[in-house]
Structures are given as C-alpha cells and as structure tokens.
C-alpha cells in the first residue's frame, strides 16, 4: 500500500471541488464530508440519509476500531448535506453506486474518483486516506492543537498524529530547503 499525503494547498482543494462537481454532486459531497470530518472512507461510504438528516452530530461505530465516534455537523457542512439529500429517502445510501439498487460505491470506486480528478489538476500521492489527512492538516494549521486531533483520530500519541498529517515531513523539508554544504 502506498503512502498518501494531505492536500496542503487550498487552491488545489478548490480545484478538486470544481472538478468533482463536474462529475456530479455525489462525488463533490463525498470529498466535502471527507475533508471536513476526518472520518475514514470506510465509515463515510456506509452513511444513509437517516444518519445525517435532521441531526446535529454524526454518530457512528467505526468500522476499523469498533469505537463509537461523535462528530458535530457544523452549519456549513449541514447546508451542503441538506441540499444533497433533499430528494432522497431515509434508507438510501448517500453515495449510491450506479450498479445495483441502493448499494454504496466501494472504497475502490471512491479511490478511482479521487485519482481521476487529482490527475487532471496535478496532485500526486493521493488516495481515499488523503481526505482524512487533509482534514487533520488544516485543522492543525488553524488550531495548533495536536491533542484535539489525536483524540479525533484516536491516535496513541501526538507524534503519531503529527507524522500522520504530514507535519513532520513539512518540518524536515524546511530544514533541508536551504541546507547545502
């Protein structure tokens, strides 16, 4: 499995949104949820309309860890989600596959969607985990609170979180940038 990076450039984030919107609102919302919640793609793909409709928080049992996670749906995300689900039934999956009746897209399909768009705008080292890492990267840049992120991600140590969101890579790059003997 290859290592993926967060998207560190806000302009590239906006380009991703624009390109994803071209293929449909479903793909755009998948990206929006991922970069604004930090949830794993395996959990996002299991969402049904009833999991978010008229809710203040997303409450899930994480597929990977089995732990219950509670995450606020802020007003910005709520506005996007409400627009997306307005004509959907409660038992419908948010990210329906075009194959079959009311089945979610697969993790592989989510990967294909993201990679196709990333290739168009010139982003490398991308995968479904990029969404979670991007959330963490920008959350850290805004609040500089590794303890909160560590808790959100259920990481064992702050060092794991910093490595995970690419902050250690950024710091190493800065020390090498103007180092020349």
Short mmCIF file of N, CA and C in Angstrom, two decimals:
data_model
loop_
_atom_site.label_atom_id
_atom_site.label_comp_id
_atom_site.label_asym_id
_atom_site.label_seq_id
_atom_site.Cartn_x
_atom_site.Cartn_y
_atom_site.Cartn_z
N UNK A 1 0.84 -1.17 0.00
CA UNK A 1 0.00 0.00 0.00
C UNK A 1 0.89 1.25 0.00
N UNK A 2 0.58 2.18 -0.90
CA UNK A 2 1.40 3.38 -0.97
C UNK A 2 0.98 4.40 0.07
N UNK A 3 1.94 5.23 0.46
CA UNK A 3 1.67 6.30 1.40
C UNK A 3 1.07 7.47 0.64
N UNK A 4 0.01 8.04 1.19
CA UNK A 4 -0.62 9.20 0.57
C UNK A 4 -0.39 10.42 1.44
N UNK A 5 -0.54 11.56 0.85
CA UNK A 5 -0.31 12.83 1.54
C UNK A 5 -1.61 13.62 1.67
N UNK A 6 -1.64 14.56 2.62
CA UNK A 6 -2.77 15.50 2.63
C UNK A 6 -2.62 16.47 1.45
N UNK A 7 -3.70 17.06 1.06
CA UNK A 7 -3.64 18.16 0.10
C UNK A 7 -3.35 19.40 0.94
N UNK A 8 -2.19 20.00 0.73
CA UNK A 8 -1.74 21.11 1.59
C UNK A 8 -2.07 22.49 1.01
N UNK A 9 -2.47 22.55 -0.22
CA UNK A 9 -2.69 23.80 -0.94
C UNK A 9 -4.19 24.06 -1.09
N UNK A 10 -4.67 25.16 -0.52
CA UNK A 10 -6.10 25.47 -0.57
C UNK A 10 -6.59 25.69 -2.00
N UNK A 11 -5.71 26.20 -2.85
CA UNK A 11 -6.10 26.38 -4.25
C UNK A 11 -6.36 25.03 -4.92
N UNK A 12 -5.52 24.05 -4.61
CA UNK A 12 -5.72 22.70 -5.14
C UNK A 12 -7.01 22.08 -4.58
N UNK A 13 -7.32 22.37 -3.33
CA UNK A 13 -8.59 21.90 -2.75
C UNK A 13 -9.76 22.44 -3.54
N UNK A 14 -9.71 23.72 -3.84
CA UNK A 14 -10.80 24.35 -4.61
C UNK A 14 -10.89 23.76 -6.01
N UNK A 15 -9.75 23.51 -6.62
CA UNK A 15 -9.74 22.89 -7.95
C UNK A 15 -10.35 21.49 -7.89
N UNK A 16 -10.05 20.74 -6.84
CA UNK A 16 -10.64 19.41 -6.66
C UNK A 16 -12.16 19.52 -6.58
N UNK A 17 -12.64 20.47 -5.80
CA UNK A 17 -14.09 20.65 -5.65
C UNK A 17 -14.75 20.94 -7.00
N UNK A 18 -14.14 21.84 -7.76
CA UNK A 18 -14.69 22.21 -9.07
C UNK A 18 -14.72 21.01 -10.00
N UNK A 19 -13.63 20.28 -10.07
CA UNK A 19 -13.56 19.11 -10.95
C UNK A 19 -14.52 18.00 -10.51
N UNK A 20 -14.63 17.79 -9.20
CA UNK A 20 -15.55 16.76 -8.71
C UNK A 20 -17.00 17.13 -9.01
N UNK A 21 -17.31 18.40 -8.92
CA UNK A 21 -18.68 18.86 -9.21
C UNK A 21 -19.05 18.58 -10.67
N UNK A 22 -18.06 18.59 -11.55
CA UNK A 22 -18.33 18.31 -12.97
C UNK A 22 -18.85 16.89 -13.16
N UNK A 23 -18.40 15.97 -12.32
CA UNK A 23 -18.86 14.58 -12.47
C UNK A 23 -20.12 14.30 -11.65
N UNK A 24 -20.55 15.26 -10.85
CA UNK A 24 -21.79 15.10 -10.11
C UNK A 24 -21.66 15.51 -8.66
N UNK A 25 -22.79 15.86 -8.09
CA UNK A 25 -22.84 16.34 -6.71
C UNK A 25 -22.44 15.24 -5.73
N UNK A 26 -22.72 13.98 -6.06
CA UNK A 26 -22.35 12.86 -5.18
C UNK A 26 -20.86 12.86 -4.89
N UNK A 27 -20.04 12.97 -5.94
CA UNK A 27 -18.60 12.91 -5.78
C UNK A 27 -18.08 14.13 -5.01
N UNK A 28 -18.68 15.27 -5.27
CA UNK A 28 -18.33 16.51 -4.56
C UNK A 28 -18.61 16.35 -3.05
N UNK A 29 -19.80 15.85 -2.72
CA UNK A 29 -20.18 15.69 -1.31
C UNK A 29 -19.30 14.66 -0.61
N UNK A 30 -18.94 13.61 -1.30
CA UNK A 30 -18.02 12.62 -0.73
C UNK A 30 -16.72 13.30 -0.30
N UNK A 31 -16.19 14.13 -1.16
CA UNK A 31 -14.96 14.86 -0.88
C UNK A 31 -15.17 15.85 0.28
N UNK A 32 -16.27 16.58 0.24
CA UNK A 32 -16.58 17.59 1.27
C UNK A 32 -16.69 16.94 2.66
N UNK A 33 -17.40 15.82 2.74
CA UNK A 33 -17.52 15.14 4.03
C UNK A 33 -16.15 14.68 4.51
N UNK A 34 -15.37 14.11 3.62
CA UNK A 34 -14.05 13.60 4.00
C UNK A 34 -13.11 14.66 4.52
N UNK A 35 -13.03 15.80 3.82
CA UNK A 35 -12.08 16.83 4.24
C UNK A 35 -12.59 17.68 5.40
N UNK A 36 -13.89 17.57 5.72
CA UNK A 36 -14.44 18.37 6.81
C UNK A 36 -14.78 17.59 8.07
N UNK A 37 -14.59 16.27 8.03
CA UNK A 37 -14.87 15.48 9.23
C UNK A 37 -13.66 14.65 9.66
N UNK A 38 -12.80 14.28 8.74
CA UNK A 38 -11.68 13.42 9.08
C UNK A 38 -12.07 11.98 9.33
N UNK A 39 -13.29 11.62 8.94
CA UNK A 39 -13.72 10.23 9.09
C UNK A 39 -13.09 9.36 8.01
N UNK A 40 -12.94 8.10 8.31
CA UNK A 40 -12.38 7.15 7.34
C UNK A 40 -13.40 6.90 6.22
N UNK A 41 -12.89 6.65 5.03
CA UNK A 41 -13.76 6.41 3.88
C UNK A 41 -14.66 5.21 4.11
N UNK A 42 -14.16 4.20 4.83
CA UNK A 42 -14.97 3.00 5.10
C UNK A 42 -16.21 3.34 5.93
N UNK A 43 -16.12 4.37 6.75
CA UNK A 43 -17.26 4.82 7.55
C UNK A 43 -18.17 5.74 6.74
N UNK A 44 -17.58 6.63 5.97
CA UNK A 44 -18.36 7.58 5.16
C UNK A 44 -19.25 6.84 4.16
N UNK A 45 -18.71 5.82 3.52
CA UNK A 45 -19.46 5.10 2.49
C UNK A 45 -20.67 4.35 3.05
N UNK A 46 -20.68 4.10 4.34
CA UNK A 46 -21.81 3.39 4.98
C UNK A 46 -22.95 4.32 5.37
N UNK A 47 -22.77 5.64 5.22
CA UNK A 47 -23.82 6.58 5.62
C UNK A 47 -25.08 6.40 4.79
N UNK A 48 -26.19 6.46 5.51
CA UNK A 48 -27.50 6.54 4.87
C UNK A 48 -28.07 7.92 5.20
N UNK A 49 -29.08 8.31 4.47
CA UNK A 49 -29.70 9.62 4.68
C UNK A 49 -30.12 9.79 6.14
N UNK A 50 -30.71 8.74 6.72
CA UNK A 50 -31.19 8.83 8.10
C UNK A 50 -30.07 9.06 9.12
N UNK A 51 -28.83 8.79 8.74
CA UNK A 51 -27.70 9.01 9.64
C UNK A 51 -27.35 10.48 9.80
N UNK A 52 -27.79 11.31 8.84
CA UNK A 52 -27.43 12.73 8.89
C UNK A 52 -28.63 13.67 8.85
N UNK A 53 -29.75 13.19 8.37
CA UNK A 53 -30.94 14.04 8.22
C UNK A 53 -31.44 14.51 9.58
N UNK A 54 -31.61 15.84 9.70
CA UNK A 54 -32.12 16.47 10.93
C UNK A 54 -31.26 16.14 12.15
N UNK A 55 -29.99 15.93 11.96
CA UNK A 55 -29.07 15.61 13.06
C UNK A 55 -28.10 16.77 13.29
N UNK A 56 -27.65 16.89 14.52
CA UNK A 56 -26.62 17.89 14.85
C UNK A 56 -25.23 17.25 14.84
N UNK A 57 -25.19 15.92 15.01
CA UNK A 57 -23.93 15.19 15.06
C UNK A 57 -24.02 13.91 14.24
N UNK A 58 -22.89 13.52 13.69
CA UNK A 58 -22.74 12.21 13.07
C UNK A 58 -22.30 11.28 14.19
N UNK A 59 -23.05 10.22 14.41
CA UNK A 59 -22.70 9.26 15.44
C UNK A 59 -22.57 7.90 14.77
N UNK A 60 -21.37 7.34 14.83
CA UNK A 60 -21.10 6.07 14.16
C UNK A 60 -20.29 5.16 15.07
N UNK A 61 -20.32 3.89 14.75
CA UNK A 61 -19.37 2.95 15.32
C UNK A 61 -18.35 2.71 14.22
N UNK A 62 -17.11 3.10 14.48
CA UNK A 62 -16.07 3.00 13.46
C UNK A 62 -15.89 1.54 13.04
N UNK A 63 -15.83 1.36 11.73
CA UNK A 63 -15.64 0.02 11.18
C UNK A 63 -14.29 -0.57 11.60
N UNK A 64 -13.25 0.25 11.55
CA UNK A 64 -11.90 -0.24 11.85
C UNK A 64 -11.68 -0.54 13.33
N UNK A 65 -12.11 0.38 14.19
CA UNK A 65 -11.79 0.26 15.61
C UNK A 65 -12.92 -0.29 16.47
N UNK A 66 -14.15 -0.20 15.97
CA UNK A 66 -15.31 -0.61 16.76
C UNK A 66 -15.70 0.42 17.81
N UNK A 67 -15.00 1.55 17.83
CA UNK A 67 -15.29 2.61 18.80
C UNK A 67 -16.40 3.51 18.28
N UNK A 68 -17.19 4.04 19.23
CA UNK A 68 -18.24 4.98 18.88
C UNK A 68 -17.60 6.35 18.69
N UNK A 69 -17.96 7.01 17.61
CA UNK A 69 -17.43 8.34 17.31
C UNK A 69 -18.60 9.28 17.13
N UNK A 70 -18.48 10.46 17.71
CA UNK A 70 -19.50 11.51 17.63
C UNK A 70 -18.83 12.74 17.05
N UNK A 71 -19.40 13.27 15.96
CA UNK A 71 -18.77 14.39 15.26
C UNK A 71 -19.83 15.43 14.90
N UNK A 72 -19.57 16.68 15.27
CA UNK A 72 -20.50 17.78 15.00
C UNK A 72 -20.65 18.03 13.50
N UNK A 73 -21.89 18.19 13.06
CA UNK A 73 -22.16 18.64 11.70
C UNK A 73 -22.30 20.16 11.79
N UNK A 74 -21.24 20.88 11.41
CA UNK A 74 -21.31 22.34 11.54
C UNK A 74 -22.26 22.93 10.50
N UNK A 75 -22.65 24.20 10.64
CA UNK A 75 -23.65 24.80 9.74
C UNK A 75 -23.25 24.77 8.26
N UNK A 76 -21.97 24.86 7.97
CA UNK A 76 -21.53 24.87 6.57
C UNK A 76 -21.73 23.49 5.95
N UNK A 77 -21.31 22.46 6.67
CA UNK A 77 -21.48 21.09 6.18
C UNK A 77 -22.97 20.74 6.12
N UNK A 78 -23.72 21.17 7.12
CA UNK A 78 -25.16 20.88 7.16
C UNK A 78 -25.86 21.45 5.93
N UNK A 79 -25.49 22.65 5.53
CA UNK A 79 -26.09 23.28 4.35
C UNK A 79 -25.83 22.44 3.09
N UNK A 80 -24.60 21.98 2.91
CA UNK A 80 -24.27 21.13 1.76
C UNK A 80 -25.01 19.80 1.81
N UNK A 81 -25.05 19.20 2.99
CA UNK A 81 -25.72 17.90 3.13
C UNK A 81 -27.22 18.01 2.90
N UNK A 82 -27.84 19.04 3.46
CA UNK A 82 -29.29 19.23 3.28
C UNK A 82 -29.65 19.40 1.81
N UNK A 83 -28.83 20.14 1.10
CA UNK A 83 -29.06 20.33 -0.34
C UNK A 83 -28.95 18.99 -1.07
N UNK A 84 -27.97 18.20 -0.70
CA UNK A 84 -27.72 16.92 -1.37
C UNK A 84 -28.84 15.90 -1.12
N UNK A 85 -29.36 15.85 0.10
CA UNK A 85 -30.33 14.79 0.46
C UNK A 85 -31.79 15.21 0.29
N UNK A 86 -32.03 16.39 -0.18
CA UNK A 86 -33.40 16.91 -0.18
C UNK A 86 -34.42 16.01 -0.90
N UNK A 87 -34.04 15.28 -1.90
CA UNK A 87 -34.97 14.40 -2.62
C UNK A 87 -34.68 12.92 -2.41
N UNK A 88 -33.95 12.62 -1.34
CA UNK A 88 -33.58 11.23 -1.06
C UNK A 88 -34.43 10.67 0.08
N UNK A 89 -34.60 9.35 0.07
CA UNK A 89 -35.35 8.66 1.13
C UNK A 89 -34.40 8.30 2.27
N UNK A 90 -34.94 8.19 3.47
CA UNK A 90 -34.15 7.95 4.67
C UNK A 90 -33.24 6.72 4.59
N UNK A 91 -33.68 5.67 3.95
CA UNK A 91 -32.91 4.42 3.92
C UNK A 91 -31.93 4.34 2.75
N UNK A 92 -31.84 5.40 1.96
CA UNK A 92 -30.91 5.39 0.83
C UNK A 92 -29.49 5.67 1.32
N UNK A 93 -28.53 4.99 0.69
CA UNK A 93 -27.13 5.30 0.95
C UNK A 93 -26.81 6.66 0.34
N UNK A 94 -25.98 7.44 1.02
CA UNK A 94 -25.61 8.76 0.49
C UNK A 94 -24.83 8.64 -0.81
N UNK A 95 -23.99 7.64 -0.90
CA UNK A 95 -23.09 7.52 -2.05
C UNK A 95 -23.41 6.25 -2.81
N UNK A 96 -24.54 6.28 -3.49
CA UNK A 96 -25.03 5.11 -4.19
C UNK A 96 -24.22 4.81 -5.43
N UNK A 97 -24.04 3.52 -5.60
CA UNK A 97 -23.40 3.03 -6.82
C UNK A 97 -24.42 3.09 -7.94
N UNK A 98 -23.92 3.23 -9.14
CA UNK A 98 -24.83 3.19 -10.28
C UNK A 98 -25.15 1.75 -10.65
N UNK A 99 -24.46 0.83 -9.99
CA UNK A 99 -24.71 -0.60 -10.20
C UNK A 99 -25.52 -1.12 -9.01
N UNK A 100 -26.63 -1.72 -9.28
CA UNK A 100 -27.45 -2.27 -8.21
C UNK A 100 -28.42 -1.24 -7.66
N UNK A 101 -29.27 -1.71 -6.78
CA UNK A 101 -30.29 -0.86 -6.20
C UNK A 101 -29.92 -0.54 -4.75
N UNK A 102 -29.73 0.73 -4.47
CA UNK A 102 -29.38 1.21 -3.14
C UNK A 102 -28.19 0.48 -2.53
N UNK A 103 -27.11 0.43 -3.27
CA UNK A 103 -25.85 -0.09 -2.74
C UNK A 103 -24.82 1.04 -2.81
N UNK A 104 -23.97 1.14 -1.80
CA UNK A 104 -22.98 2.23 -1.82
C UNK A 104 -21.84 1.93 -2.78
N UNK A 105 -21.17 2.98 -3.22
CA UNK A 105 -19.97 2.78 -4.01
C UNK A 105 -18.94 2.08 -3.13
N UNK A 106 -17.98 1.45 -3.75
CA UNK A 106 -16.94 0.76 -3.00
C UNK A 106 -15.79 1.71 -2.70
N UNK A 107 -14.94 1.29 -1.80
CA UNK A 107 -13.73 2.04 -1.48
C UNK A 107 -12.87 2.19 -2.74
N UNK A 108 -12.83 1.15 -3.55
CA UNK A 108 -12.05 1.19 -4.79
C UNK A 108 -12.61 2.24 -5.74
N UNK A 109 -13.94 2.30 -5.84
CA UNK A 109 -14.55 3.31 -6.71
C UNK A 109 -14.27 4.72 -6.18
N UNK A 110 -14.33 4.91 -4.88
CA UNK A 110 -14.02 6.22 -4.29
C UNK A 110 -12.57 6.60 -4.63
N UNK A 111 -11.66 5.63 -4.55
CA UNK A 111 -10.27 5.85 -4.91
C UNK A 111 -10.15 6.28 -6.37
N UNK A 112 -10.85 5.58 -7.25
CA UNK A 112 -10.82 5.93 -8.69
C UNK A 112 -11.32 7.34 -8.94
N UNK A 113 -12.40 7.70 -8.28
CA UNK A 113 -12.98 9.04 -8.45
C UNK A 113 -11.96 10.10 -8.07
N UNK A 114 -11.34 9.94 -6.90
CA UNK A 114 -10.37 10.92 -6.42
C UNK A 114 -9.12 10.98 -7.30
N UNK A 115 -8.62 9.81 -7.70
CA UNK A 115 -7.41 9.77 -8.52
C UNK A 115 -7.61 10.37 -9.90
N UNK A 116 -8.77 10.15 -10.47
CA UNK A 116 -9.06 10.70 -11.80
C UNK A 116 -9.01 12.22 -11.77
N UNK A 117 -9.64 12.80 -10.76
CA UNK A 117 -9.67 14.26 -10.63
C UNK A 117 -8.29 14.80 -10.24
N UNK A 118 -7.61 14.11 -9.35
CA UNK A 118 -6.27 14.54 -8.93
C UNK A 118 -5.31 14.59 -10.12
N UNK A 119 -5.43 13.62 -11.00
CA UNK A 119 -4.56 13.58 -12.19
C UNK A 119 -4.81 14.79 -13.09
N UNK A 120 -6.06 15.20 -13.18
CA UNK A 120 -6.42 16.36 -14.01
C UNK A 120 -5.77 17.64 -13.49
N UNK A 121 -5.72 17.79 -12.17
CA UNK A 121 -5.19 19.04 -11.61
C UNK A 121 -3.75 18.92 -11.11
N UNK A 122 -3.16 17.76 -11.29
CA UNK A 122 -1.73 17.60 -10.99
C UNK A 122 -1.39 17.33 -9.53
N UNK A 123 -2.22 16.57 -8.85
CA UNK A 123 -1.92 16.18 -7.47
C UNK A 123 -1.45 14.73 -7.48
N UNK A 124 -0.34 14.46 -6.82
CA UNK A 124 0.20 13.10 -6.72
C UNK A 124 0.05 12.62 -5.28
N UNK A 125 0.36 11.36 -5.06
CA UNK A 125 0.30 10.74 -3.73
C UNK A 125 -1.06 10.92 -3.09
N UNK A 126 -2.11 10.62 -3.85
CA UNK A 126 -3.47 10.78 -3.35
C UNK A 126 -4.17 9.43 -3.25
N UNK A 127 -5.04 9.32 -2.29
CA UNK A 127 -5.87 8.14 -2.10
C UNK A 127 -7.06 8.52 -1.25
N UNK A 128 -7.85 7.56 -0.86
CA UNK A 128 -9.02 7.88 -0.04
C UNK A 128 -8.61 8.43 1.33
N UNK A 129 -7.46 7.99 1.82
CA UNK A 129 -6.99 8.48 3.13
C UNK A 129 -6.53 9.94 3.06
N UNK A 130 -6.31 10.45 1.86
CA UNK A 130 -5.94 11.85 1.68
C UNK A 130 -6.99 12.77 2.28
N UNK A 131 -8.25 12.39 2.21
CA UNK A 131 -9.33 13.23 2.74
C UNK A 131 -9.15 13.41 4.25
N UNK A 132 -8.95 12.32 4.95
CA UNK A 132 -8.77 12.34 6.41
C UNK A 132 -7.51 13.12 6.79
N UNK A 133 -6.44 12.90 6.04
CA UNK A 133 -5.19 13.59 6.32
C UNK A 133 -5.30 15.08 6.03
N UNK A 134 -6.05 15.44 5.00
CA UNK A 134 -6.25 16.85 4.67
C UNK A 134 -7.02 17.56 5.78
N UNK A 135 -8.05 16.91 6.28
CA UNK A 135 -8.78 17.45 7.43
C UNK A 135 -7.81 17.72 8.58
N UNK A 136 -7.01 16.72 8.92
CA UNK A 136 -6.07 16.85 10.03
C UNK A 136 -5.05 17.94 9.81
N UNK A 137 -4.53 18.02 8.60
CA UNK A 137 -3.51 19.02 8.27
C UNK A 137 -4.06 20.44 8.47
N UNK A 138 -5.22 20.73 7.91
CA UNK A 138 -5.76 22.08 8.02
C UNK A 138 -6.30 22.39 9.42
N UNK A 139 -6.82 21.37 10.09
CA UNK A 139 -7.27 21.57 11.47
C UNK A 139 -6.07 21.95 12.34
N UNK A 140 -4.95 21.25 12.15
CA UNK A 140 -3.74 21.57 12.90
C UNK A 140 -3.22 22.96 12.55
N UNK A 141 -3.22 23.31 11.27
CA UNK A 141 -2.74 24.63 10.85
C UNK A 141 -3.57 25.74 11.48
N UNK A 142 -4.86 25.50 11.61
CA UNK A 142 -5.75 26.54 12.18
C UNK A 142 -5.65 26.62 13.70
N UNK A 143 -5.65 25.48 14.39
CA UNK A 143 -5.75 25.49 15.85
C UNK A 143 -4.46 25.13 16.58
N UNK A 144 -3.49 24.53 15.90
CA UNK A 144 -2.22 24.12 16.52
C UNK A 144 -2.42 23.29 17.78
N UNK A 145 -3.49 22.49 17.80
CA UNK A 145 -3.82 21.68 18.97
C UNK A 145 -3.73 20.20 18.61
N UNK A 146 -2.55 19.64 18.79
CA UNK A 146 -2.33 18.25 18.42
C UNK A 146 -3.12 17.31 19.33
N UNK A 147 -3.39 17.71 20.56
CA UNK A 147 -4.12 16.85 21.49
C UNK A 147 -5.56 16.62 21.01
N UNK A 148 -6.21 17.65 20.52
CA UNK A 148 -7.58 17.50 19.99
C UNK A 148 -7.58 16.57 18.79
N UNK A 149 -6.63 16.80 17.88
CA UNK A 149 -6.54 15.94 16.69
C UNK A 149 -6.23 14.50 17.06
N UNK A 150 -5.36 14.32 18.01
CA UNK A 150 -5.02 12.98 18.48
C UNK A 150 -6.29 12.28 18.96
N UNK A 151 -7.13 13.00 19.68
CA UNK A 151 -8.39 12.44 20.18
C UNK A 151 -9.36 12.17 19.03
N UNK A 152 -9.48 13.10 18.09
CA UNK A 152 -10.37 12.91 16.94
C UNK A 152 -9.98 11.66 16.15
N UNK A 153 -8.68 11.48 15.96
CA UNK A 153 -8.18 10.35 15.17
C UNK A 153 -7.98 9.07 15.98
N UNK A 154 -8.15 9.15 17.29
CA UNK A 154 -7.89 8.00 18.18
C UNK A 154 -6.46 7.49 18.05
N UNK A 155 -5.51 8.41 17.96
CA UNK A 155 -4.11 8.03 17.89
C UNK A 155 -3.55 7.87 19.30
N UNK A 156 -2.53 7.03 19.43
CA UNK A 156 -1.94 6.73 20.73
C UNK A 156 -1.05 7.84 21.27
N UNK A 157 -0.44 8.63 20.36
CA UNK A 157 0.50 9.65 20.80
C UNK A 157 0.47 10.84 19.83
N UNK A 158 0.81 12.03 20.35
CA UNK A 158 0.87 13.21 19.48
C UNK A 158 1.85 13.04 18.31
N UNK A 159 2.93 12.34 18.54
CA UNK A 159 3.92 12.13 17.48
C UNK A 159 3.32 11.35 16.31
N UNK A 160 2.44 10.42 16.61
CA UNK A 160 1.76 9.63 15.57
C UNK A 160 0.88 10.56 14.74
N UNK A 161 0.16 11.44 15.40
CA UNK A 161 -0.73 12.38 14.71
C UNK A 161 0.06 13.33 13.82
N UNK A 162 1.13 13.89 14.32
CA UNK A 162 1.95 14.82 13.52
C UNK A 162 2.55 14.14 12.30
N UNK A 163 3.01 12.92 12.47
CA UNK A 163 3.53 12.17 11.33
C UNK A 163 2.40 11.86 10.34
N UNK A 164 1.26 11.48 10.85
CA UNK A 164 0.12 11.10 10.04
C UNK A 164 -0.35 12.24 9.12
N UNK A 165 -0.41 13.45 9.64
CA UNK A 165 -0.92 14.58 8.85
C UNK A 165 0.17 15.30 8.06
N UNK A 166 1.39 14.80 8.12
CA UNK A 166 2.45 15.33 7.27
C UNK A 166 3.21 16.51 7.85
N UNK A 167 2.97 16.86 9.10
CA UNK A 167 3.66 17.99 9.71
C UNK A 167 5.15 17.67 9.87
N UNK A 168 5.47 16.45 10.25
CA UNK A 168 6.89 16.07 10.38
C UNK A 168 7.59 16.19 9.03
N UNK A 169 6.94 15.76 7.95
CA UNK A 169 7.53 15.89 6.61
C UNK A 169 7.78 17.36 6.27
N UNK A 170 6.81 18.21 6.57
CA UNK A 170 6.97 19.65 6.30
C UNK A 170 8.16 20.21 7.07
N UNK A 171 8.27 19.85 8.34
CA UNK A 171 9.37 20.35 9.16
C UNK A 171 10.73 19.87 8.66
N UNK A 172 10.80 18.60 8.26
CA UNK A 172 12.04 18.07 7.70
C UNK A 172 12.40 18.81 6.41
N UNK A 173 11.42 19.01 5.55
CA UNK A 173 11.66 19.71 4.28
C UNK A 173 12.20 21.12 4.52
N UNK A 174 11.66 21.82 5.53
CA UNK A 174 12.12 23.17 5.83
C UNK A 174 13.58 23.19 6.24
N UNK A 175 14.00 22.17 6.99
CA UNK A 175 15.41 22.15 7.45
C UNK A 175 16.37 21.84 6.30
N UNK A 176 15.89 21.18 5.27
CA UNK A 176 16.75 20.80 4.16
C UNK A 176 16.71 21.86 3.04
N UNK A 177 15.67 22.66 3.00
CA UNK A 177 15.46 23.63 1.92
C UNK A 177 16.68 24.50 1.63
N UNK A 178 17.27 25.07 2.66
CA UNK A 178 18.41 25.94 2.42
C UNK A 178 19.70 25.38 3.04
N UNK A 179 19.72 24.09 3.25
CA UNK A 179 20.91 23.42 3.77
C UNK A 179 21.74 22.90 2.61
N UNK A 180 22.95 23.41 2.48
CA UNK A 180 23.83 22.96 1.40
C UNK A 180 25.27 23.13 1.84
N UNK A 181 26.04 22.08 1.78
CA UNK A 181 27.46 22.16 2.21
C UNK A 181 28.37 22.35 1.02
#
